Coordinates of C-alpha atoms (C1' of nucleotides) in Angstrom, one line a residue:
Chain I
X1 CA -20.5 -36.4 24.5
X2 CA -23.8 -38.5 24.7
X3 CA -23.4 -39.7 20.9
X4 CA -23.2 -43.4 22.8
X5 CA -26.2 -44.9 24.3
X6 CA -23.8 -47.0 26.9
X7 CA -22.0 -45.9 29.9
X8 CA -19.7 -43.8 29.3
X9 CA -16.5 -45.7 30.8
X10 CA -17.7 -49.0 29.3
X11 CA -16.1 -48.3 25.4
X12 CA -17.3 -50.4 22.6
X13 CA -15.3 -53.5 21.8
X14 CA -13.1 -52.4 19.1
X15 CA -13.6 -48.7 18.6
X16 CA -10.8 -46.6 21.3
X17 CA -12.7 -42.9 20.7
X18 CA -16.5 -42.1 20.3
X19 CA -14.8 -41.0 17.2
X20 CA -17.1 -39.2 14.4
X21 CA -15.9 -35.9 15.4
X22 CA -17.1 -34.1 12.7
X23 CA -14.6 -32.4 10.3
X24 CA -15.1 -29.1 9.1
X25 CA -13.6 -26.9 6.5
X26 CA -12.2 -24.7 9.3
X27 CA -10.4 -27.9 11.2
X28 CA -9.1 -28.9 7.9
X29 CA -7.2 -25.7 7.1
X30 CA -5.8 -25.4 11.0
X31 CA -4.2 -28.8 10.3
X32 CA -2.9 -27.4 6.8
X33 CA -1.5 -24.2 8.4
X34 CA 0.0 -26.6 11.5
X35 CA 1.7 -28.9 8.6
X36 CA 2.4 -25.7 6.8
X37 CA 4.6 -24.1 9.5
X38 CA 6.4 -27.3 10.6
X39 CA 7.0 -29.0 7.6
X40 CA 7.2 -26.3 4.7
X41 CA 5.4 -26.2 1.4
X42 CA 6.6 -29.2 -0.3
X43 CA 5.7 -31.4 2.2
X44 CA 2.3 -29.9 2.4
X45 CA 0.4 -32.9 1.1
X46 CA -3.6 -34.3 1.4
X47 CA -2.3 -37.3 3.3
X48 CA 0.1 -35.1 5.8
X49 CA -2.9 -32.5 6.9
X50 CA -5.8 -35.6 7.2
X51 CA -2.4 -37.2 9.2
X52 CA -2.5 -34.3 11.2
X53 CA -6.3 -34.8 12.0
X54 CA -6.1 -38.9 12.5
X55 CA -8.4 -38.9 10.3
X56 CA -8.4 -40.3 6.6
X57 CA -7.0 -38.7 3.1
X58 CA -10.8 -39.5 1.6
X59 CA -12.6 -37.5 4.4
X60 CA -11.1 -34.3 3.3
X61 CA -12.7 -34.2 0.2
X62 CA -16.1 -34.2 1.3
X63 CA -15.1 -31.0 2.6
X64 CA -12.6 -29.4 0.0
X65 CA -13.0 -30.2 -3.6
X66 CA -9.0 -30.7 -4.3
X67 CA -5.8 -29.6 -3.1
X68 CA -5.7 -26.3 -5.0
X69 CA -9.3 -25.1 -3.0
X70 CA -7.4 -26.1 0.3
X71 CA -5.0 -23.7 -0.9
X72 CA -7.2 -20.9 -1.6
X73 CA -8.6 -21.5 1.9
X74 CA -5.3 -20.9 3.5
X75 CA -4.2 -18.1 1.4
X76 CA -8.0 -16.4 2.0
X77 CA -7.9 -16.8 6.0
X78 CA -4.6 -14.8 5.8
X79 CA -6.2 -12.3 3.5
X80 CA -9.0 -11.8 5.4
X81 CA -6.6 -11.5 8.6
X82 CA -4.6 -8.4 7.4
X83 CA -6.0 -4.8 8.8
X84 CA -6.5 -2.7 6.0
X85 CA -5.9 0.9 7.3
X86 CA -8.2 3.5 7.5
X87 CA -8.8 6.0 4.7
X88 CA -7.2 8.9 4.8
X89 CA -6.8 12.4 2.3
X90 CA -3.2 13.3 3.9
X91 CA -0.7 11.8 1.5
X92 CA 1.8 12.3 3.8
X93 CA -0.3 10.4 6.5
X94 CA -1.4 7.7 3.8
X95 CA 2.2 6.5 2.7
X96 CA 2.9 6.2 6.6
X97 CA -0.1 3.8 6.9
X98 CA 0.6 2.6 3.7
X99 CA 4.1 1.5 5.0
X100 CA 2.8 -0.2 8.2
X101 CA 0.4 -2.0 5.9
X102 CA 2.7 -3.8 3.9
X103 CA 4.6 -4.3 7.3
X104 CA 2.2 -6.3 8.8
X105 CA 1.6 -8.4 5.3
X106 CA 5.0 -9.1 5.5
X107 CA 5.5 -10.7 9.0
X108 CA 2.6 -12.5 8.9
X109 CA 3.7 -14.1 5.7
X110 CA 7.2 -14.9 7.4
X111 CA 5.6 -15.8 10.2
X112 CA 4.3 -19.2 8.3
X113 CA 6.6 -20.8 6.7
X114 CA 6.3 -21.1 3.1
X115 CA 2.7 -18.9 3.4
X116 CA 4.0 -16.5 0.5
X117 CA 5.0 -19.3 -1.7
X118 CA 1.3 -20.5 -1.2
X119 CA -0.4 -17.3 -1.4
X120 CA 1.3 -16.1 -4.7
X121 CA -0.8 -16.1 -7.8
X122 CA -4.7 -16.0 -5.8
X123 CA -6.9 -13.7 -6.5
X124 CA -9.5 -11.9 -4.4
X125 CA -12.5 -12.1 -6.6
X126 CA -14.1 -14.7 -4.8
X127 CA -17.3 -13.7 -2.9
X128 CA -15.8 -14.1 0.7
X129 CA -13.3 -12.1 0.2
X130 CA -15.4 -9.2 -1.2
X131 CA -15.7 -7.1 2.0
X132 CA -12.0 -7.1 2.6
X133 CA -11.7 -5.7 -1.2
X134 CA -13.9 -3.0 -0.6
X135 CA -11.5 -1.6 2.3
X136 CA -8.5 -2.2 0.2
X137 CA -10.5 0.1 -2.6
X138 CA -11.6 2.3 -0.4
X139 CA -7.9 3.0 1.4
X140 CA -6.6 3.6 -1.9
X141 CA -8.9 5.6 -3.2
X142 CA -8.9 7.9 -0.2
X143 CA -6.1 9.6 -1.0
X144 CA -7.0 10.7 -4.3
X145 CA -4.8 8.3 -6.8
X146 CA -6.4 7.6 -10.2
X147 CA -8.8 4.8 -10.7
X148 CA -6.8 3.2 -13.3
X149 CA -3.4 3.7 -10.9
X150 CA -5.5 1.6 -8.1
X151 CA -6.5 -1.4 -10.1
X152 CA -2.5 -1.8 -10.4
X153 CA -1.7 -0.9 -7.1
X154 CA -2.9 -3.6 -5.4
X155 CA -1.6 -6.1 -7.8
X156 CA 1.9 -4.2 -7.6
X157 CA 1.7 -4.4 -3.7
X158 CA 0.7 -8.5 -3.2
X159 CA 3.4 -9.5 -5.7
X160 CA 6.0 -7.5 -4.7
X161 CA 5.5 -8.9 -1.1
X162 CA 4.9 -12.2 -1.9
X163 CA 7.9 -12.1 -4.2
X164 CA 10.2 -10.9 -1.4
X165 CA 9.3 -12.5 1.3
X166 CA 9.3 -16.1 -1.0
X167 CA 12.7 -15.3 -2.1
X168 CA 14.1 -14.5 1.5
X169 CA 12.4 -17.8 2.6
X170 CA 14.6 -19.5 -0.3
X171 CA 17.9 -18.5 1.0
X172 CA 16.7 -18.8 4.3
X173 CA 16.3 -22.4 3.3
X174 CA 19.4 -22.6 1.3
X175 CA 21.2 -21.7 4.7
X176 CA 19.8 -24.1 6.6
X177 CA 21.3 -26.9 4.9
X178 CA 24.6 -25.5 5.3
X179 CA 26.9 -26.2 8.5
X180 CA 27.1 -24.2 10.9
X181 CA 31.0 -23.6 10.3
X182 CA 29.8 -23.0 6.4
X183 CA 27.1 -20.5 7.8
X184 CA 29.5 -18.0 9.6
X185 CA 31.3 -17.9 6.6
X186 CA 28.8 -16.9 4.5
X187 CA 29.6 -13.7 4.0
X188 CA 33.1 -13.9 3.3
X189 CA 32.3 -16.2 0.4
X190 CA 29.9 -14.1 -1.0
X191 CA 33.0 -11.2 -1.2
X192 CA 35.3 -14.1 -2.5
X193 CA 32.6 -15.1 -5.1
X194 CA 32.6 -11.5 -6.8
X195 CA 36.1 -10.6 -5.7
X196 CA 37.5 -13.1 -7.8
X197 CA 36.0 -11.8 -10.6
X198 CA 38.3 -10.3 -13.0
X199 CA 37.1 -6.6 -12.2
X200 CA 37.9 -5.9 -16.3
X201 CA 35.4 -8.4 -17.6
X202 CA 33.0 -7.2 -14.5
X203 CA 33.6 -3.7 -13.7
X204 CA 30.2 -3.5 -11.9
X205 CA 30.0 -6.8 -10.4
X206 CA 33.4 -6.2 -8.3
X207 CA 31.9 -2.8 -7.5
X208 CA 28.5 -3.7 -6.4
X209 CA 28.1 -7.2 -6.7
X210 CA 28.2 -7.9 -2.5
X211 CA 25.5 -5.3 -1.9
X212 CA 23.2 -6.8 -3.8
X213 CA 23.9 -10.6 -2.1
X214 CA 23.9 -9.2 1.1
X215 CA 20.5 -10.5 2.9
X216 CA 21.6 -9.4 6.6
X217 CA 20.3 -6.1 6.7
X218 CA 17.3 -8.1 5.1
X219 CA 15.1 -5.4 6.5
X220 CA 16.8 -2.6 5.0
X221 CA 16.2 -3.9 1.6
X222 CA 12.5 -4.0 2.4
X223 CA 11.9 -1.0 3.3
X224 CA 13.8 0.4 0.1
X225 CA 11.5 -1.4 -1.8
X226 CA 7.9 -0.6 -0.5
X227 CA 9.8 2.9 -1.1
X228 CA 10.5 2.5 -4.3
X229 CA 6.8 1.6 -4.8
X230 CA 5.4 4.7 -2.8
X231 CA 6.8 7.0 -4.7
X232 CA 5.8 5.5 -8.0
X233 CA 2.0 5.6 -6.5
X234 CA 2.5 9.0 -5.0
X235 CA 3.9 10.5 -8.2
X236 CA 0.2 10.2 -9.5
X237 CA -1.4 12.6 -7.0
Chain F
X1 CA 27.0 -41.9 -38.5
X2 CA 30.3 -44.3 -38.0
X3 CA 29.3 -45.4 -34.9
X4 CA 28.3 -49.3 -36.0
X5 CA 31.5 -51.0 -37.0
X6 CA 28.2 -53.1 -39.4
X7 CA 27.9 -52.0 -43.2
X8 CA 25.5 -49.0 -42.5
X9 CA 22.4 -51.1 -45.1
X10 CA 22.8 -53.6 -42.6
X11 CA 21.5 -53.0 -39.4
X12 CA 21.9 -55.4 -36.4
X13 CA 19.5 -57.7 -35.7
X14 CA 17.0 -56.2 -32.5
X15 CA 17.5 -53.0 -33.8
X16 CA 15.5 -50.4 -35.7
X17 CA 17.9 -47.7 -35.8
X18 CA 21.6 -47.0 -34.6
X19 CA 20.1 -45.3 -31.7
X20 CA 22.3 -44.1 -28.8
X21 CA 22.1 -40.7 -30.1
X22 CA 24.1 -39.3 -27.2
X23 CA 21.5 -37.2 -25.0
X24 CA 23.0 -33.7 -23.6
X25 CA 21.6 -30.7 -21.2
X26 CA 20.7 -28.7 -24.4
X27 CA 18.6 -31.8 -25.8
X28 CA 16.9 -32.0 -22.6
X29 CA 16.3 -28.6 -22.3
X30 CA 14.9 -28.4 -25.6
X31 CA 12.3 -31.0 -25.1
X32 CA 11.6 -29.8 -21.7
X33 CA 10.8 -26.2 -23.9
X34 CA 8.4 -28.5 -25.7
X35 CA 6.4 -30.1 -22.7
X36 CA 6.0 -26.5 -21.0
X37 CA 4.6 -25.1 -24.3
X38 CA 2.6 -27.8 -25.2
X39 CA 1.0 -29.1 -22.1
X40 CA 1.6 -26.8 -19.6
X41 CA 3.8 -26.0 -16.1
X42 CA 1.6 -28.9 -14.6
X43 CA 2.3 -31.3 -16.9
X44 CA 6.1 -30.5 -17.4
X45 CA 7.6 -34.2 -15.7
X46 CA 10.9 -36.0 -15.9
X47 CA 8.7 -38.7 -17.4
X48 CA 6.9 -36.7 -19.9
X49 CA 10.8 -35.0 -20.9
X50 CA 11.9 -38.7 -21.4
X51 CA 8.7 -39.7 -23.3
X52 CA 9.8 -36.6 -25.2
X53 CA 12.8 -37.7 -25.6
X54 CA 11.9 -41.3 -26.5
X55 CA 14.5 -42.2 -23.9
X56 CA 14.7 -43.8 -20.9
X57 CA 13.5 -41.5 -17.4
X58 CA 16.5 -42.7 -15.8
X59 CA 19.0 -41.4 -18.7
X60 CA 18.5 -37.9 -17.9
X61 CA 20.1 -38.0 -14.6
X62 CA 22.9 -38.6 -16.1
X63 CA 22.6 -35.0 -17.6
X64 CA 20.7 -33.1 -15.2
X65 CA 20.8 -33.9 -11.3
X66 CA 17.3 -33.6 -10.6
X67 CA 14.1 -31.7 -11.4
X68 CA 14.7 -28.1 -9.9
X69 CA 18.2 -28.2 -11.9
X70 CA 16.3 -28.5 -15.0
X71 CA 13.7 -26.1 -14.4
X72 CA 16.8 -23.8 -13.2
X73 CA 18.3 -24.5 -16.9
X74 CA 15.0 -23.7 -18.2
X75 CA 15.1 -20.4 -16.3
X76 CA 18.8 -19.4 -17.4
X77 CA 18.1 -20.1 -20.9
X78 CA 15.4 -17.4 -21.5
X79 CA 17.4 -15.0 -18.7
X80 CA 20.4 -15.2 -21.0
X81 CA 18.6 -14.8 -24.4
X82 CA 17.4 -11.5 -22.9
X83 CA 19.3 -8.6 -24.2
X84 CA 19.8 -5.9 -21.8
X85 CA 19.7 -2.5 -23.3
X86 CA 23.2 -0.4 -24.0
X87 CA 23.8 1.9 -20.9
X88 CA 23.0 5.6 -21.4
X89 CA 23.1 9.1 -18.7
X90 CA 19.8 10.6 -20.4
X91 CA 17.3 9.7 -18.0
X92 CA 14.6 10.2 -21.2
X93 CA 16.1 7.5 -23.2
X94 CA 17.0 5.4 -20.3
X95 CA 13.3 5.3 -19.0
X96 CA 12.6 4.6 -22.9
X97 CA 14.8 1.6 -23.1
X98 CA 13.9 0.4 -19.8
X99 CA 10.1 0.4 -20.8
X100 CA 11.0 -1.6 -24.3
X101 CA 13.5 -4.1 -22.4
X102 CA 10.9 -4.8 -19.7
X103 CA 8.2 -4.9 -22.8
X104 CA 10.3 -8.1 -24.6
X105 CA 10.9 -9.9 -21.4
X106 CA 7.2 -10.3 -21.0
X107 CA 6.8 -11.2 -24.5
X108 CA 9.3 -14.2 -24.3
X109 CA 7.8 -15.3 -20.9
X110 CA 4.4 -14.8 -22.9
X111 CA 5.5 -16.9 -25.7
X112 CA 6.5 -19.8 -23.6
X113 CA 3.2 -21.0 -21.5
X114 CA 4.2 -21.2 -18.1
X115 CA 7.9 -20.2 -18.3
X116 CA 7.4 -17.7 -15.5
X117 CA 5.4 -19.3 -13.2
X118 CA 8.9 -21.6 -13.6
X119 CA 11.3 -18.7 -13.9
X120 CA 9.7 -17.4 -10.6
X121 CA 12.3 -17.4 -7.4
X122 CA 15.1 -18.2 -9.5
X123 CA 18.9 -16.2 -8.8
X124 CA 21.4 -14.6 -11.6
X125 CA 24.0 -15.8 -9.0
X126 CA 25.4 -18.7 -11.1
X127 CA 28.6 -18.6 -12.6
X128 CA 26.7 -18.7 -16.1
X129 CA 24.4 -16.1 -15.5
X130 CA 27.0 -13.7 -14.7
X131 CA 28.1 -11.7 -18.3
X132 CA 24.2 -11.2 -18.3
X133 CA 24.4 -10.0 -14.6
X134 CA 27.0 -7.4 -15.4
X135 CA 25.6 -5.8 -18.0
X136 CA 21.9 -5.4 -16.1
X137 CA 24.0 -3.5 -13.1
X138 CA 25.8 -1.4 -16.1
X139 CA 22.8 -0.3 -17.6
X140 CA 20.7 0.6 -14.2
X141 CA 23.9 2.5 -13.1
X142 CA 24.4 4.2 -16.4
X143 CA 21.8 6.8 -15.5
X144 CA 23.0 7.6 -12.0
X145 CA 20.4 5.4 -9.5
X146 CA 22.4 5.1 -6.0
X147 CA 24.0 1.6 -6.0
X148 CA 21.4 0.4 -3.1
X149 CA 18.3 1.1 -5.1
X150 CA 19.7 -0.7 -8.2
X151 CA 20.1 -3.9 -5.9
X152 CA 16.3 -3.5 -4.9
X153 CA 15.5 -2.5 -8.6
X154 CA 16.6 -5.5 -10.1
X155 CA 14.6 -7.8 -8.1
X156 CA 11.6 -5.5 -8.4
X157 CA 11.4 -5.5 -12.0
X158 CA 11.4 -9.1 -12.6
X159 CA 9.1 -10.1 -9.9
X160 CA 6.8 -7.6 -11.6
X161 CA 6.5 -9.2 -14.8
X162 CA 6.7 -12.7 -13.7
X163 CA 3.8 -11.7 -11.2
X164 CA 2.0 -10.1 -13.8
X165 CA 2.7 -12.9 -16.7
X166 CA 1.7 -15.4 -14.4
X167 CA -1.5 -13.9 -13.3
X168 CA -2.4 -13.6 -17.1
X169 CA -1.5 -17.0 -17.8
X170 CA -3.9 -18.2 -14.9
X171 CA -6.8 -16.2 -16.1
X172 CA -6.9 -17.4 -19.5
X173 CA -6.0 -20.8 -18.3
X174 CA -9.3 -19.9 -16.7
X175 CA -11.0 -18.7 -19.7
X176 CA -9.6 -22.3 -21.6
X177 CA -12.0 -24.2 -19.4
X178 CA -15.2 -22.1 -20.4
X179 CA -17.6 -23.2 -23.4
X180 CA -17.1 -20.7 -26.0
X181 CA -20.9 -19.0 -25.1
X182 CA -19.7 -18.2 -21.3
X183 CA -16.7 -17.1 -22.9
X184 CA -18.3 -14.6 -24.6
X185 CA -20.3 -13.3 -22.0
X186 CA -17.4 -13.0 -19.8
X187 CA -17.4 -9.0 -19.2
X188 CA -21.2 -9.6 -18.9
X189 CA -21.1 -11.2 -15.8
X190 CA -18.2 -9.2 -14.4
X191 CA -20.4 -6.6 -14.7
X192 CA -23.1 -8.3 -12.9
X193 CA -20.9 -9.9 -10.4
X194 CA -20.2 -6.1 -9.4
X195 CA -23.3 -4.4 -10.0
X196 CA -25.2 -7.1 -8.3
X197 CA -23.7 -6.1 -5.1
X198 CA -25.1 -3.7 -2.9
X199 CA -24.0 -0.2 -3.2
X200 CA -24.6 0.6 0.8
X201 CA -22.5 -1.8 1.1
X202 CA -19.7 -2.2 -1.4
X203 CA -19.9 1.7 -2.6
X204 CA -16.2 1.3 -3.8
X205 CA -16.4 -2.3 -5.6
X206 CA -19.9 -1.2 -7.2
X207 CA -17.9 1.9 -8.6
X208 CA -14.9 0.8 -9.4
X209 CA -14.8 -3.0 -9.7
X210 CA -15.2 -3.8 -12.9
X211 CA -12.0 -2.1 -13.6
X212 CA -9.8 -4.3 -11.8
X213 CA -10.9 -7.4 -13.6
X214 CA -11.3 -6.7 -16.9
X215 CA -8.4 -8.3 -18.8
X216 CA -9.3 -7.2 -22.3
X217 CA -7.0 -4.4 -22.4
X218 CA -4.1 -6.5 -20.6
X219 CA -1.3 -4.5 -22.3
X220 CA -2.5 -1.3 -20.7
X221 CA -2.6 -2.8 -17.4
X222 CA 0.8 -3.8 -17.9
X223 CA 1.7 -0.4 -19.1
X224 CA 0.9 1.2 -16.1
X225 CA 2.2 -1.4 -13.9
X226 CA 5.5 -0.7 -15.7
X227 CA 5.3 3.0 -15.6
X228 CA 4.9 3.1 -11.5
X229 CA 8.0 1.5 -11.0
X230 CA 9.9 3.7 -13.4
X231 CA 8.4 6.7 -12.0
X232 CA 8.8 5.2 -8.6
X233 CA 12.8 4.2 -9.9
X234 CA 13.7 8.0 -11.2
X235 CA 12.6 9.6 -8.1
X236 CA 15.6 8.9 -7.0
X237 CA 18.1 10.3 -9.8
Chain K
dT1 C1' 41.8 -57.9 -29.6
dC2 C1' 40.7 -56.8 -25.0
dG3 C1' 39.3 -54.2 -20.9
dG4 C1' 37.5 -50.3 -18.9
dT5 C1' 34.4 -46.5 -18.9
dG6 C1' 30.4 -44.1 -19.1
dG7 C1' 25.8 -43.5 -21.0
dT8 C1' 21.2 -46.1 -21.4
dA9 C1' 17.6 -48.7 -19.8
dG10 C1' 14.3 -51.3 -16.9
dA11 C1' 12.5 -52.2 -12.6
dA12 C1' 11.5 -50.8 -8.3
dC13 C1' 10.6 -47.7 -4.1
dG14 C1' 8.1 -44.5 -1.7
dG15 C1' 5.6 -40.8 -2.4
dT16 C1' 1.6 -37.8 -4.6
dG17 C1' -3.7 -36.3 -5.7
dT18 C1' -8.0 -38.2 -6.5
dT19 C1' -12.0 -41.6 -7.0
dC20 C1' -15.1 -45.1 -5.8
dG21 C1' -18.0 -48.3 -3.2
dT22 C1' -18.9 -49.6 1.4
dA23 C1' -20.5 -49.2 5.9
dG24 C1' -22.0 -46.9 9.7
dA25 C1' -24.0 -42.9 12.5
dC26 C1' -27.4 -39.6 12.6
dA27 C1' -32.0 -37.3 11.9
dT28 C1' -36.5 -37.8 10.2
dC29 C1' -40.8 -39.8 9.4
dC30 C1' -44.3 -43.5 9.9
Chain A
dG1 C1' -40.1 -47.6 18.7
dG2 C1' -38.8 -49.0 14.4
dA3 C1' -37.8 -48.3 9.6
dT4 C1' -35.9 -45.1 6.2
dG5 C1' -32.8 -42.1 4.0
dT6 C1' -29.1 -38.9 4.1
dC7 C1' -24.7 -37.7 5.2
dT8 C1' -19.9 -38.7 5.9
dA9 C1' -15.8 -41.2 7.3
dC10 C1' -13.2 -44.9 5.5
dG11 C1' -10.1 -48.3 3.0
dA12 C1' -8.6 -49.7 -1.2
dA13 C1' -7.3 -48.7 -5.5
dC14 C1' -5.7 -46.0 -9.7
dA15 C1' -2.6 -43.4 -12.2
dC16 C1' 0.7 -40.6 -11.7
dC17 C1' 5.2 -38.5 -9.8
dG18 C1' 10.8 -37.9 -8.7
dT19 C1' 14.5 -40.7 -7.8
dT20 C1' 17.8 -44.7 -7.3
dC21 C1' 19.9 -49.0 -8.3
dT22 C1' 21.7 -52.5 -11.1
dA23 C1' 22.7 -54.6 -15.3
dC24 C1' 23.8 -54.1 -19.8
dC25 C1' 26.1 -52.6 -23.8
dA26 C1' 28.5 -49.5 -27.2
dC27 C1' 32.4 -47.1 -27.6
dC28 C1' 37.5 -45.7 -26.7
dG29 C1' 42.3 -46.3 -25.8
dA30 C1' 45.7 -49.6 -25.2

DNA sequence: TCGGTGGTAGAACGGTGTTCGTAGACATCC
DNA sequence: GGATGTCTACGAACACCGTTCTACCACCGA
């Protein structure tokens, strides 16, 4: 860099870097998402991201107003990463996309830790996020469903996601803390937790209780969701 | 109260009143009901409970062992005061007690600013929350749903209206902040935020935009949200 | 009457988001 | 080339937060 007038291997007396390199909105939430994914949500703090730069708490805000803009940052560069599908009249063909859609939402919401938790509760109103909207609009209304049906879609489709995928990162969490002798039994206590249940008081619980603890097949219990969804949008054709 | 061995017109020197009114979870809970409807989820602290209170910060520990136990307290109070509709085979009336029981849910979370963003990611696994459990897998069996959709139906339902309750609560937190002029021309400038875009190339938002933010008729919204996911839940009787 | 017990309280610790005044680097103009 | 002004990083400080520790003190049973 030829910010310095002297020689480059001759450093200043008391300043290691040229230092001064300019932060940017964009540098700001990288750090965020790196703090994001190894640290989780809680300890996703204005001190721990300008940590992650070497660079001061202060600095930050002459580039994000507070904490919760910071936020909306990182929840919009996600938004604005998902792949809306292409239209398409087929229902049959639209559900499939459909599925893979909320597929890819998923993972890349599991794939940063605490990203859901983070995301939940933003809206996509804001003007950079308007173009992505439009495609969203325009997938769902390719297929012929109602306006008023689409309005809710969407809405339907981000919180049910961001609801699963926050609650699986909860027990995911909750297992982590346990030992790893306490982990390979967890599934036995779950079946001693409603076994012991007195099955006249809880009929249903002894019955069905496990299934609905059960997060190994965590999969499974996606999928049958976004189904449950589909058809309720599909009905409306 | 006996508790002063003193002649009760006498009170100890250094002291107002007999104090040591013995603190207890419900107390808490009820002041903590105070805070959140008073001054919001953001302002709902150990400190401001205590203040509440007019007791020590320290003293509730000795009731509650920390924050999220409190919140979860919070969170099984309005889950148990919930009543879950009788169990009936007509799918008719089932859908039509399904609709009112998911309509009074949102009401209480309604009535309590910010009880669902707090209720949000919470589990009926607790020993307490069990009677309540039972009877919510008695009435989604009642009408014949196969056992792993009522897991996923569950789950679905209350992220729904916790989604949807929190979203409303954000936008008229929104509308709080606004001078009561903007206030009124709210829908105005939807409109214009929408019809100032270009149709070439927003063809969908220009259409259809307006729609997916106007609030006014929030109950209708809800409606419809509701009525996917019981359409979307009977597919599969 | 005397200990012991358990709830209360105050102070403190380490953390948080945010604001403010300062100081320095850069670009621009004279 | 030198002065000027703008922009931005910075350190310190403020007002909070959840939680812990220790001392105190009212009550209970012996």
């Amino acid at each position: 860099m030829s910010k310095q007038s002297s020689l480059p291997w001759i450093t200043p007396a008391g300043r290691e870097t040229p230092a001064r390199e300019r932060l940017s909105v964009d540098a700001i939430v990288d750090a965020a998402y790196v703090v994001l994914n190894r640290e989780g949500h809680e300890k996703l703090s204005m001190r721990a991201v300008a940590a992650e730069l070497g660079v001061a708490v202060s600095s930050l805000y002459t580039h994000v107003a507070n904490k919760d803009e910071l936020i909306r940052q990182i929840w919009l560069r996600s938004f604005l990463a998902s792949e809306v599908p292409e239209p398409t009249s087929d229902p049959e063909e639209w559900a499939r996309r459909l599925r893979t859609w909320m597929h890819s939402i998923r993972d890349t919401l599991r794939e940063h830790r605490d990203l859901a938790r983070v995301s939940a509760g933003q809206h996509p109103f804001i003007p950079e996020a308007l173009p992505q909207l439009e495609r969203i609009i325009a997938f769902f209304r390719s297929v012929g469903l109602p306006e008023p049906i689409i309005a809710a879609a969407g809405d339907h489709m981000s919180t049910f996601i961001e609801g699963y995928v926050s609650e699986e990162q909860v027990w995911e969490e909750r297992m982590r803390r346990l030992t790893p002798t306490e982990r390979e039994n967890v599934a036995e206590s779950v079946a001693h937790y409603f076994g012991d249940l007195d099955p006249d008081d809880y009929p249903n619980l002894t019955d069905i209780g496990p299934t609905l603890m059960v997060h190994a097949e965590k999969d499974e219990r996606f999928d049958r969701g976004i189904e449950i969804l589909i058809r309720g949008f599909m009905s409306y054709l």
